[in-house]
Short mmCIF file of C-alpha atoms and ligand atoms in Angstrom, two decimals:
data_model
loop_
_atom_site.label_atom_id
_atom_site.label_comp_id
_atom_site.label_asym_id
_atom_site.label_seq_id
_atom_site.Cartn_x
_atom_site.Cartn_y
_atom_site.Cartn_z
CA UNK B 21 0.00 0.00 0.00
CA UNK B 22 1.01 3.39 -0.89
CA UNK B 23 0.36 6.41 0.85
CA UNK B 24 0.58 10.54 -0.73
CA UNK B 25 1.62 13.53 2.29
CA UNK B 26 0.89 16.51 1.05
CA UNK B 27 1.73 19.97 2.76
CA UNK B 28 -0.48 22.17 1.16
CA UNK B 29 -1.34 25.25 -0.15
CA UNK B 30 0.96 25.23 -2.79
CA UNK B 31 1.00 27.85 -5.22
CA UNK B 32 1.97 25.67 -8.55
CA UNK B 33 4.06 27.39 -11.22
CA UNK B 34 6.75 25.82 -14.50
CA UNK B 35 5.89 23.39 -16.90
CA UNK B 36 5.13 20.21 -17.15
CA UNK B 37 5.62 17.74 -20.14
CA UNK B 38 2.51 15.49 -20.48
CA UNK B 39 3.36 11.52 -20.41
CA UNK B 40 1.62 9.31 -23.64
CA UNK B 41 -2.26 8.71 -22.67
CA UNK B 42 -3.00 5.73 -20.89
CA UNK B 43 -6.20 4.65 -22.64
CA UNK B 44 -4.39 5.25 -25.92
CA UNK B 45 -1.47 2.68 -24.86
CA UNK B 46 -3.40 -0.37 -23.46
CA UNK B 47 -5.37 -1.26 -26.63
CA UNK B 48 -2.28 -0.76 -28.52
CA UNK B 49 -0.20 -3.31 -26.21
CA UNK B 50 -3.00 -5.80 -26.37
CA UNK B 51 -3.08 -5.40 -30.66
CA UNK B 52 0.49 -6.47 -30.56
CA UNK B 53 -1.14 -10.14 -29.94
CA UNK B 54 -2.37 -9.91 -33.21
CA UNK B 55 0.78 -9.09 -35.14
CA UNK B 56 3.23 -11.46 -35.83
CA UNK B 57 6.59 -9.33 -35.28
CA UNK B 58 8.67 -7.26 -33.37
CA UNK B 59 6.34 -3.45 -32.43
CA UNK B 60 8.06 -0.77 -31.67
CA UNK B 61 6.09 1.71 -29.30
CA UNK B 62 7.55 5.09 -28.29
CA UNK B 63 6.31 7.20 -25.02
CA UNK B 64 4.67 4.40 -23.30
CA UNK B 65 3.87 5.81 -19.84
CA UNK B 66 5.49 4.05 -17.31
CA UNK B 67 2.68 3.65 -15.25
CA UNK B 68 0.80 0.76 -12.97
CA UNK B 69 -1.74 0.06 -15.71
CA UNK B 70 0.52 -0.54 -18.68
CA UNK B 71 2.86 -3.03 -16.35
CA UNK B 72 0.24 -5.15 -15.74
CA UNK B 73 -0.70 -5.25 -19.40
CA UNK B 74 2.96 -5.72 -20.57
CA UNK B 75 2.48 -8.72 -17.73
CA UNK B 76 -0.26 -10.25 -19.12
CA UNK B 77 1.33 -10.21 -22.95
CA UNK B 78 4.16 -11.86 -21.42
CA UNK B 79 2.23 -14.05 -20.20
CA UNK B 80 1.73 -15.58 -23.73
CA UNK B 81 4.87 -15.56 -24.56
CA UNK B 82 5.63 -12.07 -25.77
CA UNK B 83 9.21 -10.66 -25.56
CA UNK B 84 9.35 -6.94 -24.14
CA UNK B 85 12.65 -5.16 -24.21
CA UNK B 86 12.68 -1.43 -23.40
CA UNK B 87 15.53 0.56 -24.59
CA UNK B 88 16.13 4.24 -24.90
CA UNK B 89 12.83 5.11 -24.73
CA UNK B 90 11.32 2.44 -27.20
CA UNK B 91 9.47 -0.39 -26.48
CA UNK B 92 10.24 -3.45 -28.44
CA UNK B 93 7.46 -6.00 -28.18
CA UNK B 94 8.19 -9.65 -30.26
CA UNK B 95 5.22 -11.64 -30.57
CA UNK B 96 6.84 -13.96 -33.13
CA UNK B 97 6.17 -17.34 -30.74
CA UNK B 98 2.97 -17.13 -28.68
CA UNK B 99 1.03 -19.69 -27.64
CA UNK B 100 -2.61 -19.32 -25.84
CA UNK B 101 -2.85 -19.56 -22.08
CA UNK B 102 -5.02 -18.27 -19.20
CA UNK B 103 -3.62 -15.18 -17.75
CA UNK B 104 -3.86 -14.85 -14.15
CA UNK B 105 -6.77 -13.92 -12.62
CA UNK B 106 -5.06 -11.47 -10.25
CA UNK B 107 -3.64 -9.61 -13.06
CA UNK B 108 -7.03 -9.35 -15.50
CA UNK B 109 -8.80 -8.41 -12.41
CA UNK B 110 -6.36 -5.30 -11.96
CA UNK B 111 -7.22 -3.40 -15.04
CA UNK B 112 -10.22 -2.71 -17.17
CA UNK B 113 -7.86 -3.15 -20.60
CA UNK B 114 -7.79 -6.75 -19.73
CA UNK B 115 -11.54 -7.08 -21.78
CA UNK B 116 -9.33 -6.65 -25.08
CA UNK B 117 -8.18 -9.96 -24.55
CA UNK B 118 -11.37 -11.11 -25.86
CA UNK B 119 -10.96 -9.47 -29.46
CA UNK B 120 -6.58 -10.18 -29.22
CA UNK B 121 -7.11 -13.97 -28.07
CA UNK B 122 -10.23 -14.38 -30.39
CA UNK B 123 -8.02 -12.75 -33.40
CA UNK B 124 -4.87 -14.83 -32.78
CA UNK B 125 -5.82 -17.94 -30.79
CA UNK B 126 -9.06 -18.46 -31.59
CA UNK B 127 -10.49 -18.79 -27.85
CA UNK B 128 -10.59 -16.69 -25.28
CA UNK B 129 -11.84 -17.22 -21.46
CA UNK B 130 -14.09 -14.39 -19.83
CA UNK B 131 -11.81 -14.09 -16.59
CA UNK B 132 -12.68 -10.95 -14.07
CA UNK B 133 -11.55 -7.87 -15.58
CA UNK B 134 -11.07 -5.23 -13.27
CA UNK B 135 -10.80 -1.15 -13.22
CA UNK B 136 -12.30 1.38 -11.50
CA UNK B 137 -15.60 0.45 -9.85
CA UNK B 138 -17.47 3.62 -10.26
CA UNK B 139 -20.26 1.93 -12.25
CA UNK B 140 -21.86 -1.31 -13.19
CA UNK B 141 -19.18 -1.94 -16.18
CA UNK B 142 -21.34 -4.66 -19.01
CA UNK B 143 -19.17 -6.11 -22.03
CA UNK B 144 -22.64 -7.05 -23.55
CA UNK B 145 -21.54 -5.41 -26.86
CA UNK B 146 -17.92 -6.75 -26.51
CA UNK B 147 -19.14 -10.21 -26.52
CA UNK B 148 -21.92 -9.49 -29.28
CA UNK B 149 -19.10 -8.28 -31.83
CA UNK B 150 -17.47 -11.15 -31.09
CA UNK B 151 -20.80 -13.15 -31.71
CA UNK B 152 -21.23 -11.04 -34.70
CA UNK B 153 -18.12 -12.61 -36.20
CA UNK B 154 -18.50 -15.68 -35.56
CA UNK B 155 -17.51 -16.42 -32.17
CA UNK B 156 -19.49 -19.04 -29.87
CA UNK B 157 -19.76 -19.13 -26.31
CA UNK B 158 -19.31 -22.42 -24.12
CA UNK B 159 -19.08 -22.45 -20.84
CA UNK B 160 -17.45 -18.99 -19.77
CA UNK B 161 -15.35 -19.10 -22.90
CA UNK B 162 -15.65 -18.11 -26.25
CA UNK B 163 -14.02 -19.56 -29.22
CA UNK B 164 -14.11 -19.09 -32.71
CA UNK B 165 -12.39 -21.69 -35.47
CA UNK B 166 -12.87 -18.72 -38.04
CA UNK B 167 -13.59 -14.81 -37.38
CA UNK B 168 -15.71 -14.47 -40.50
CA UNK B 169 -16.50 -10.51 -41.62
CA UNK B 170 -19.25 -9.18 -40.97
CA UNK B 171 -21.84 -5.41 -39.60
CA UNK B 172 -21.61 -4.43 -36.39
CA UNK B 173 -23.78 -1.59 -35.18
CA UNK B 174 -23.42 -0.21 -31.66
CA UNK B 175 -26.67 0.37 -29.86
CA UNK B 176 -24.48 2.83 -27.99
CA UNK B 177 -20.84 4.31 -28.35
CA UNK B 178 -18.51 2.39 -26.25
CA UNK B 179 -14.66 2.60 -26.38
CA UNK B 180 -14.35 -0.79 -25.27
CA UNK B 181 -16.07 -2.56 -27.36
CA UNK B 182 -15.07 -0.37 -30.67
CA UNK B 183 -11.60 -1.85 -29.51
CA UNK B 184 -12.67 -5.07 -29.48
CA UNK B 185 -14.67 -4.62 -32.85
CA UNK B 186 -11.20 -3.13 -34.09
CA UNK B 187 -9.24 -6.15 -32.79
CA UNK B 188 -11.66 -8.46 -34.47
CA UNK B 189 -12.08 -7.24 -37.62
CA UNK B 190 -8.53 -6.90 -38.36
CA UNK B 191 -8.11 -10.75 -38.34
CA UNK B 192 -11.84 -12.29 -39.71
CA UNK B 193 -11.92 -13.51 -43.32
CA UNK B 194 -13.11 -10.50 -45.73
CA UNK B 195 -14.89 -7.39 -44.51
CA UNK B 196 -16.69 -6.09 -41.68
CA UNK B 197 -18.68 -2.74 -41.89
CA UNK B 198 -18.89 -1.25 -37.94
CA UNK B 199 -21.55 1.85 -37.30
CA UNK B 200 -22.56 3.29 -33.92
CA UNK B 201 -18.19 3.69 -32.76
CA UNK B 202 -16.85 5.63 -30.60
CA UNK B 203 -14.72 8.34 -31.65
CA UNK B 204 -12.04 9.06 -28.94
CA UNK B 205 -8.56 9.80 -30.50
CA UNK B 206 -7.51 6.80 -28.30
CA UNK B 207 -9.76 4.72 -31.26
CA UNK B 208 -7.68 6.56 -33.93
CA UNK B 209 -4.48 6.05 -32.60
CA UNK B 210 -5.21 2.46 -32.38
CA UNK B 211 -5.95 2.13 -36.20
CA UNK B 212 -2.68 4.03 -36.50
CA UNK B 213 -0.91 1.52 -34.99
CA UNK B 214 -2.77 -1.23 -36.91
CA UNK B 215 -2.57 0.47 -40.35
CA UNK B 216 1.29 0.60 -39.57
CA UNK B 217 1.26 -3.53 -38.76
CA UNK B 218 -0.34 -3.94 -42.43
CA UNK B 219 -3.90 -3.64 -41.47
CA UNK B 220 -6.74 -2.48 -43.93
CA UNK B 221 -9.04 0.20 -42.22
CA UNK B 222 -11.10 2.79 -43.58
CA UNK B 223 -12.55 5.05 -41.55
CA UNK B 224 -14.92 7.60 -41.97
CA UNK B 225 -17.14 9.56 -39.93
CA UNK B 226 -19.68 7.38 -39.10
CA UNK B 227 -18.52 3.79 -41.06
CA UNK B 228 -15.04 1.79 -40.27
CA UNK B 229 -14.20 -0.79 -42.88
CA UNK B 230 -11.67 -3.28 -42.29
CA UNK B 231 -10.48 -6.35 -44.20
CA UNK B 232 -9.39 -9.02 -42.19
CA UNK B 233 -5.29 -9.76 -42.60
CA UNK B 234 -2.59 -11.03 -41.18
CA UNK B 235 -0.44 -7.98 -39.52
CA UNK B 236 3.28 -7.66 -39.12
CA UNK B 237 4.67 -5.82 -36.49
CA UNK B 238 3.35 -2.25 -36.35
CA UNK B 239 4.77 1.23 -34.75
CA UNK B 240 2.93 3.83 -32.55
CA UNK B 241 4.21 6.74 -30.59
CA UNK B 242 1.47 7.07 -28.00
CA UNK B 243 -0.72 10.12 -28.06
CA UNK B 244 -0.60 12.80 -25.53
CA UNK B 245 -2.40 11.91 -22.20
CA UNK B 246 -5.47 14.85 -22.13
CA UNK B 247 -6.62 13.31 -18.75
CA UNK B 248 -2.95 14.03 -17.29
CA UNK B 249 -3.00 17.54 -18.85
CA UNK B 250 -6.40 18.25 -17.71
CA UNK B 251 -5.03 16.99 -14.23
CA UNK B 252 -2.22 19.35 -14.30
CA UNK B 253 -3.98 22.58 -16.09
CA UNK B 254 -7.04 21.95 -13.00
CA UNK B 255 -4.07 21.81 -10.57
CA UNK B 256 -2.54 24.83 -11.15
CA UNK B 257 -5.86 26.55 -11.12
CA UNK B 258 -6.90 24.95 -8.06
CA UNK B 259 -3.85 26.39 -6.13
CA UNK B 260 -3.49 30.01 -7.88
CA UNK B 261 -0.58 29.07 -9.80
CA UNK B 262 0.38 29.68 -13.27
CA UNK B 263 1.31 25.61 -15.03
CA UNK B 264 2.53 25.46 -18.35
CA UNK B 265 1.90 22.20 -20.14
CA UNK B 266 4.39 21.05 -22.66
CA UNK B 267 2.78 18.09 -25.62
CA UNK B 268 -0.40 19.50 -24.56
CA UNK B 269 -3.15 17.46 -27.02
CA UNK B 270 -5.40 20.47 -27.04
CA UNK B 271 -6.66 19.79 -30.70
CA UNK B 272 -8.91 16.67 -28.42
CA UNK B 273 -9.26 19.33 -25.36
CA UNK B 274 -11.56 21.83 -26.86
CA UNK B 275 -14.41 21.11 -24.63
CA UNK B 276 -11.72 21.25 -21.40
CA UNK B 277 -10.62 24.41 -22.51
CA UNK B 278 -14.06 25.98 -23.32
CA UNK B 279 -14.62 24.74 -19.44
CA UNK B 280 -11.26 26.58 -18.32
CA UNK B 281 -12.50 29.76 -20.21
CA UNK B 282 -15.87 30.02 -19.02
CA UNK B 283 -14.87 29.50 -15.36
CA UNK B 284 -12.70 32.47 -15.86
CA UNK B 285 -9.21 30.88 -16.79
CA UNK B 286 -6.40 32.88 -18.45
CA UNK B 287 -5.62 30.54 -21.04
CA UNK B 288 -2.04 30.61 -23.72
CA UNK B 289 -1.23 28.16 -26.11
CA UNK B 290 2.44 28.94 -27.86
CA UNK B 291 3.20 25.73 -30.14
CA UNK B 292 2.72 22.79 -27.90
CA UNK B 293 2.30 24.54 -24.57
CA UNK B 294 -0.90 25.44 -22.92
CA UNK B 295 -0.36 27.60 -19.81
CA UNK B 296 -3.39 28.64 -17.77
CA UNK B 297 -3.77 31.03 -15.16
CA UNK B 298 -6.51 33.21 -13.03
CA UNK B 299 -7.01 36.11 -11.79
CA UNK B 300 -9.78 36.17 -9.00
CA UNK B 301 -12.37 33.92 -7.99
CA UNK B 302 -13.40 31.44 -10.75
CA UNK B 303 -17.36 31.57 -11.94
CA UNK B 304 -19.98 29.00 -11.74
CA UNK B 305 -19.50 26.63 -14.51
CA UNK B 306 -21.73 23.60 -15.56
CA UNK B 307 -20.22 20.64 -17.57
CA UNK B 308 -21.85 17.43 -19.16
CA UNK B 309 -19.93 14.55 -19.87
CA UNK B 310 -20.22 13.04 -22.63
CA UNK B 311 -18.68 10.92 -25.32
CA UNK B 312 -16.25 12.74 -27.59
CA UNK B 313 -15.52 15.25 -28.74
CA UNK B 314 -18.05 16.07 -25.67
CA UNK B 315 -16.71 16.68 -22.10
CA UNK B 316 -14.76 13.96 -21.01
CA UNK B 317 -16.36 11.85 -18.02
CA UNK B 318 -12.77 11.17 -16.84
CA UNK B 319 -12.01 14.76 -16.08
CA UNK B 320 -15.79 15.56 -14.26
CA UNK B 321 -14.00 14.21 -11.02
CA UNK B 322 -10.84 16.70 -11.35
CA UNK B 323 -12.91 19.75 -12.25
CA UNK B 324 -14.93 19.34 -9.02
CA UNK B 325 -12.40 20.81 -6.57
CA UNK B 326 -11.92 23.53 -9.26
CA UNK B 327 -15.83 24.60 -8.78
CA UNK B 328 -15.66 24.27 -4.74
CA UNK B 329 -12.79 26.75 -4.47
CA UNK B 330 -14.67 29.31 -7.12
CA UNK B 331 -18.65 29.76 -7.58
CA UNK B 332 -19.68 26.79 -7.51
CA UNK B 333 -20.88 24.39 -10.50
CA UNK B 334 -22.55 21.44 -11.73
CA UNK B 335 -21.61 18.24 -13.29
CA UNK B 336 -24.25 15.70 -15.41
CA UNK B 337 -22.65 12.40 -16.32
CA UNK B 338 -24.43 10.76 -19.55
CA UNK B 339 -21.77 8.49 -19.63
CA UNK B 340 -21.71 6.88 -16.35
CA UNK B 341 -24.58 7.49 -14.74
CA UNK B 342 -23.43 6.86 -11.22
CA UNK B 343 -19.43 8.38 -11.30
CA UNK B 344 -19.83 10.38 -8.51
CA UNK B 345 -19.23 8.32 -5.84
CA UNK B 346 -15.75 10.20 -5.21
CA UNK B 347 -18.09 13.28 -3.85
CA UNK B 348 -18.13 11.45 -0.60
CA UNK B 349 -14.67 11.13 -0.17
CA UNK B 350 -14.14 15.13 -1.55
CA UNK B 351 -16.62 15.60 1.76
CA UNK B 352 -13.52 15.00 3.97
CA UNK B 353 -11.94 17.90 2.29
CA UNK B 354 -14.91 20.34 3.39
CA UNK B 355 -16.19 19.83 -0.58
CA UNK B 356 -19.82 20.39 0.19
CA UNK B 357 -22.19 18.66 -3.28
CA UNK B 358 -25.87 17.24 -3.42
CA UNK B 359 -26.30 14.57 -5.75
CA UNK B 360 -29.65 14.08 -7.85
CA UNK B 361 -29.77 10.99 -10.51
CA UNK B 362 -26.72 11.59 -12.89
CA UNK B 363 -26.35 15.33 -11.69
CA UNK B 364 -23.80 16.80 -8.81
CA UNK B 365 -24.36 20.10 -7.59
CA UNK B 366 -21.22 21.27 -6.04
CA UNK B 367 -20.97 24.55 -3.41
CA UNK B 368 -18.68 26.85 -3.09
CA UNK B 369 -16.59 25.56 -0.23
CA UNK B 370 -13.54 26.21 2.07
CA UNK B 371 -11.31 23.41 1.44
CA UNK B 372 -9.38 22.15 4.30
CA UNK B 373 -7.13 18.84 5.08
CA UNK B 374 -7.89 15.39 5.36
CA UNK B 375 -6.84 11.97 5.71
CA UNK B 376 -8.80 9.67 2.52
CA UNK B 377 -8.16 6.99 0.82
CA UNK B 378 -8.57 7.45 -2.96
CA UNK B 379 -11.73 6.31 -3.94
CA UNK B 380 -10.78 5.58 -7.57
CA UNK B 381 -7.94 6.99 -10.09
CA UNK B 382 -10.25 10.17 -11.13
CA UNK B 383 -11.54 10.39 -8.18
CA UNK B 384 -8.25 9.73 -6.27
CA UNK B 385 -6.95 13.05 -8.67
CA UNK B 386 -9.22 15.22 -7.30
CA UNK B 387 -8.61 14.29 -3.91
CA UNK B 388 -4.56 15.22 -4.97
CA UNK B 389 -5.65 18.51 -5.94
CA UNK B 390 -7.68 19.26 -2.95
CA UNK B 391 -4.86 18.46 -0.82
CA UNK B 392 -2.82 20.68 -2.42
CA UNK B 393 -5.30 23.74 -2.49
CA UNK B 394 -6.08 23.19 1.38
CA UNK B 395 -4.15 24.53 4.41
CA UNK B 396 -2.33 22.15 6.43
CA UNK B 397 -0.84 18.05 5.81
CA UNK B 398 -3.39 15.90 4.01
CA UNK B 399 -2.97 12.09 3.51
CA UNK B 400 -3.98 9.84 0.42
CA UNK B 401 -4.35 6.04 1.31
CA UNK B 402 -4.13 3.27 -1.54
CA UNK B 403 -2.24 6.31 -3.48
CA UNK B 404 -1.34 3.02 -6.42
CA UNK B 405 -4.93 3.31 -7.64
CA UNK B 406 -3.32 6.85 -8.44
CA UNK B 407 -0.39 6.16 -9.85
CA UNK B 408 -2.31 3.24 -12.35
CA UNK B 409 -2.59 6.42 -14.76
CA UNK B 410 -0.01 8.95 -13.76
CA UNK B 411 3.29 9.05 -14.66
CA UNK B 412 6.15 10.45 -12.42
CA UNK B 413 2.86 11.43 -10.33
CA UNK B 414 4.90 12.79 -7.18
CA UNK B 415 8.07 13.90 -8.99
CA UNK B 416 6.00 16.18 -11.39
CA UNK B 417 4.34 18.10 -8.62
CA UNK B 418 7.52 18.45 -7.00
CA UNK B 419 8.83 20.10 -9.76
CA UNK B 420 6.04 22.46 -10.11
CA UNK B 421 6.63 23.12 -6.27
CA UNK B 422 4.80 21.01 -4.61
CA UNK B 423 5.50 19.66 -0.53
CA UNK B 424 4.49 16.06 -1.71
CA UNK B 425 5.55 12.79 -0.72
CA UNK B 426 4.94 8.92 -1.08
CA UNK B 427 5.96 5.94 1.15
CA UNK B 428 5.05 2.31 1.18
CA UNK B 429 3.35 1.26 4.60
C1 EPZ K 8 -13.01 3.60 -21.26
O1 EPZ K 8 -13.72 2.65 -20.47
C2 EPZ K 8 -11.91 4.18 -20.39
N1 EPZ K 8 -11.03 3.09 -19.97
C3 EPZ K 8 -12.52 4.91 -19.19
O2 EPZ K 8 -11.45 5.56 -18.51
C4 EPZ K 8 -13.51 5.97 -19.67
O3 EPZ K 8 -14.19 6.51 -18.56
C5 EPZ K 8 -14.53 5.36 -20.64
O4 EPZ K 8 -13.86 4.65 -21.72
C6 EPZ K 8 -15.41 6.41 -21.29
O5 EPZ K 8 -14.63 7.35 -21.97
C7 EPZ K 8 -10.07 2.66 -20.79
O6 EPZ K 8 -9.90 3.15 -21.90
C8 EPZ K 8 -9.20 1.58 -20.29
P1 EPZ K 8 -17.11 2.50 -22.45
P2 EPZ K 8 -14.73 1.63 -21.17
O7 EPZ K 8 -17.28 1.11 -22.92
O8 EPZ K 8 -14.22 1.26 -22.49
C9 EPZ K 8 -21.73 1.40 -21.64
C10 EPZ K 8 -10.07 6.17 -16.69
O9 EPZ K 8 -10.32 6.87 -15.67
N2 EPZ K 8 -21.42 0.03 -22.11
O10 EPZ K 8 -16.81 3.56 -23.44
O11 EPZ K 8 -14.97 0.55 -20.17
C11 EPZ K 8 -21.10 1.67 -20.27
O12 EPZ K 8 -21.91 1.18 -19.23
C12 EPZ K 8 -11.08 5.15 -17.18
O13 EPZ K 8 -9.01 6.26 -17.32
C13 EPZ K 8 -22.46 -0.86 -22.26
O14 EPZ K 8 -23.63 -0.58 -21.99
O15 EPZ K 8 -16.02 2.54 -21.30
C14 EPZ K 8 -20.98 3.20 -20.29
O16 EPZ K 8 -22.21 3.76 -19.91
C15 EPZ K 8 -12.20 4.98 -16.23
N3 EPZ K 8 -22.17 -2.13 -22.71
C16 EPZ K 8 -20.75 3.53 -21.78
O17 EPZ K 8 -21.12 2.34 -22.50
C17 EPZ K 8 -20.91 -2.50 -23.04
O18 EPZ K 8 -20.71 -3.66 -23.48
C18 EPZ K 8 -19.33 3.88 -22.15
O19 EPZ K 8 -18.43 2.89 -21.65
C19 EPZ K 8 -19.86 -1.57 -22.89
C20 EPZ K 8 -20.14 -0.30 -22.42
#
């Protein structure tokens, strides 16, 4: 168990460099099943969520070297097995298994996949793309002798199961036609990475077309995390400071920034650095998140704090309903809310110490930033549910000037 002391205020000013986006490197490190080859990824974040998944490719044989910054990943001799249980259950990811092992096995088992527990989580469209191609299910596993092409429209847009579509698709015989996708640039940068393994993908707005192929190994350098930069442009709000944010994705952060502006942020953007700022007290701001290019449900948790120390706000989730969970926990902190179906109202509120333990890895953010807007030592239990989707978490605030610490216990 890891616990974060923080000696807050701090007043957080420099710049930052934003680490490769999480959710943009896990479906890539479970395609690499599918090639046969040696992938070469660049910026993988070095963070608790990809080590489990570079564990559980291992754990079918893949070679992973990492050298001067590149990832080298040979999946030249796998053979199928059932990854533990502990590890699947760790990370959310672990559900693209099912299109990976399905693509280059053949089978796949449905094991517990884990992630944050915010919300019921259903794979019900996962497993009907897989049905959709041609996959059977027997007895908590699914197999498939032949992924055969075929349509696949979403009832609803899920990133999850897009990937899985994606993972499918890439291997059945002929061509599949998918409708209803989700759109995150996570999705794009994992037909990137396929298109450079051989893959045939057309994508438009609202049609993907892929012919099923065999795939060498492919290249990706991982996208800019906008979570981590949302983290760090909310942080330096939070505690008056003035953060610069180098790789900043801001082309996918329009509805962030639109956020920023309307609760009265100073906002710069020189190249690829964002720097925000404000003067005053920030105004009430309301947010929905929503798929993208909407507001992003992973960043309704950080902006909370950022409406308790100005006006006030409020936050509807149409993504997951019940994400708010964390609002309890944000309590400690003197973060005063009312909750009403998939709607938060938060208060203005003096923010003041506490001792939590993160709730979730959004949620576990915005208790980080709380901490270091209130007055006095606060402490984060279970700080690794953190540090699953932050890079250099600790060492990056301490740069900016933050009195932060970790320790094992
Ligand atoms: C991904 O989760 C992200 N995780 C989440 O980020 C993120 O919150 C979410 O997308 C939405 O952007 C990863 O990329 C590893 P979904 P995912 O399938 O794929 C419903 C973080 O903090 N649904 O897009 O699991 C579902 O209930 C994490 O980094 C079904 O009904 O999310 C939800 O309402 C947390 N049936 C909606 O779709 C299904 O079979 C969107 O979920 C699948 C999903």
């Amino acid at each position: 168990m890891k616990k974060i002391t923080v000696n807050g205020p701090a007043k957080l000013s420099g710049e930052v460099t934003v680490s490769g986006s999480k959710n943009a490197a896990l479906p890539i490190i479970f395609a690499t099943l599918i090639t046969e080859g040696i992938s070469e990824l660049r910026r993988l974040p070095d963070i608790g969520d990809v080590r489990v998944a570079l564990d559980i490719i291992r754990s079918f044989g893949a070679e992973v070297l990492s050298m001067d910054g590149v990832t080298y990943i040979d999946t030249r001799r796998l053979s199928y097995c059932q990854p533990s249980e502990e590890q699947t259950a760790k990370i959310r990811a672990s559900t693209y298994l099912l299109g990976a092992c399905l693509s280059r096995f053949g089978r796949c088992r449905l094991s517990s996949f884990g992630g944050c527990n915010f919300a019921l989580r259903p794979i019900d469209m996962h497993i009907d793309a897989c049905l959709a191609l041609g996959a059977e299910m027997r007895e908590g596993e699914i197999f498939a002798q032949r992924l055969l092409g075929s349509e696949i429209t979403f009832k609803k847009q899920s990133v999850g199961a897009t990937v899985n579509a994606i993972l499918l698709a890439v291997s059945a015989e002929g061509e599949s036609v998918i409708r209803g996708f989700a759109t995150e640039p996570h999705i794009d940068a994992l037909i990137d990475f396929l298109l450079s393994a051989g893959a045939s993908i057309e994508r438009t707005e609202d049609e993907m077309r892929i012919v099923g192929r065999r795939l060498h190994g492919g290249k990706a350098t991982v996208i800019g995390d906008m979570i981590e930069a949302g983290t760090y442009l909310s942080v330096a709000l939070a505690t008056g400071g003035k953060v610069r944010v180098r790789d900043c994705p801001f082309v996918d952060m329009s509805s962030f920034f639109k956020t920023l502006t309307a609760f009265g942020a100073e906002n710069r953007m020189s190249g690829n650095v964002f720097s925000t700022s404000l003067r005053g007290r920030g105004e009430y701001i309301s947010v929905t998140a929503l798929p993208y290019p909407g507001f992003p449900t992973d960043l309704q948790p950080i902006i909370a704090p950022l409406m308790a120390i100005g006006s006030g706000g409020d936050i509807t989730d149409t993504v997951w309903h019940t994400r708010f969970g964390y609002l309890d926990t944000l309590s400690d902190f003197g973060i005063r809310s009312e909750l009403s179906g998939n709607r938060a109202r938060i208060y203005p509120s003096k923010i003041s110490p506490a001792k939590v333990t993160a709730p979730d890895l959004r949620g576990g953010a915005a208790c980080l930033i709380s901490a270091l807007a209130a007055e006095g030592q606060s402490e984060i239990y279970s700080a690794e549910i953190i540090l699953r989707g932050y890079e250099n978490l600790t060492e990056k605030l301490r740069a900016l000037g933050a009195d932060i610490n970790i320790q094992e216990f």
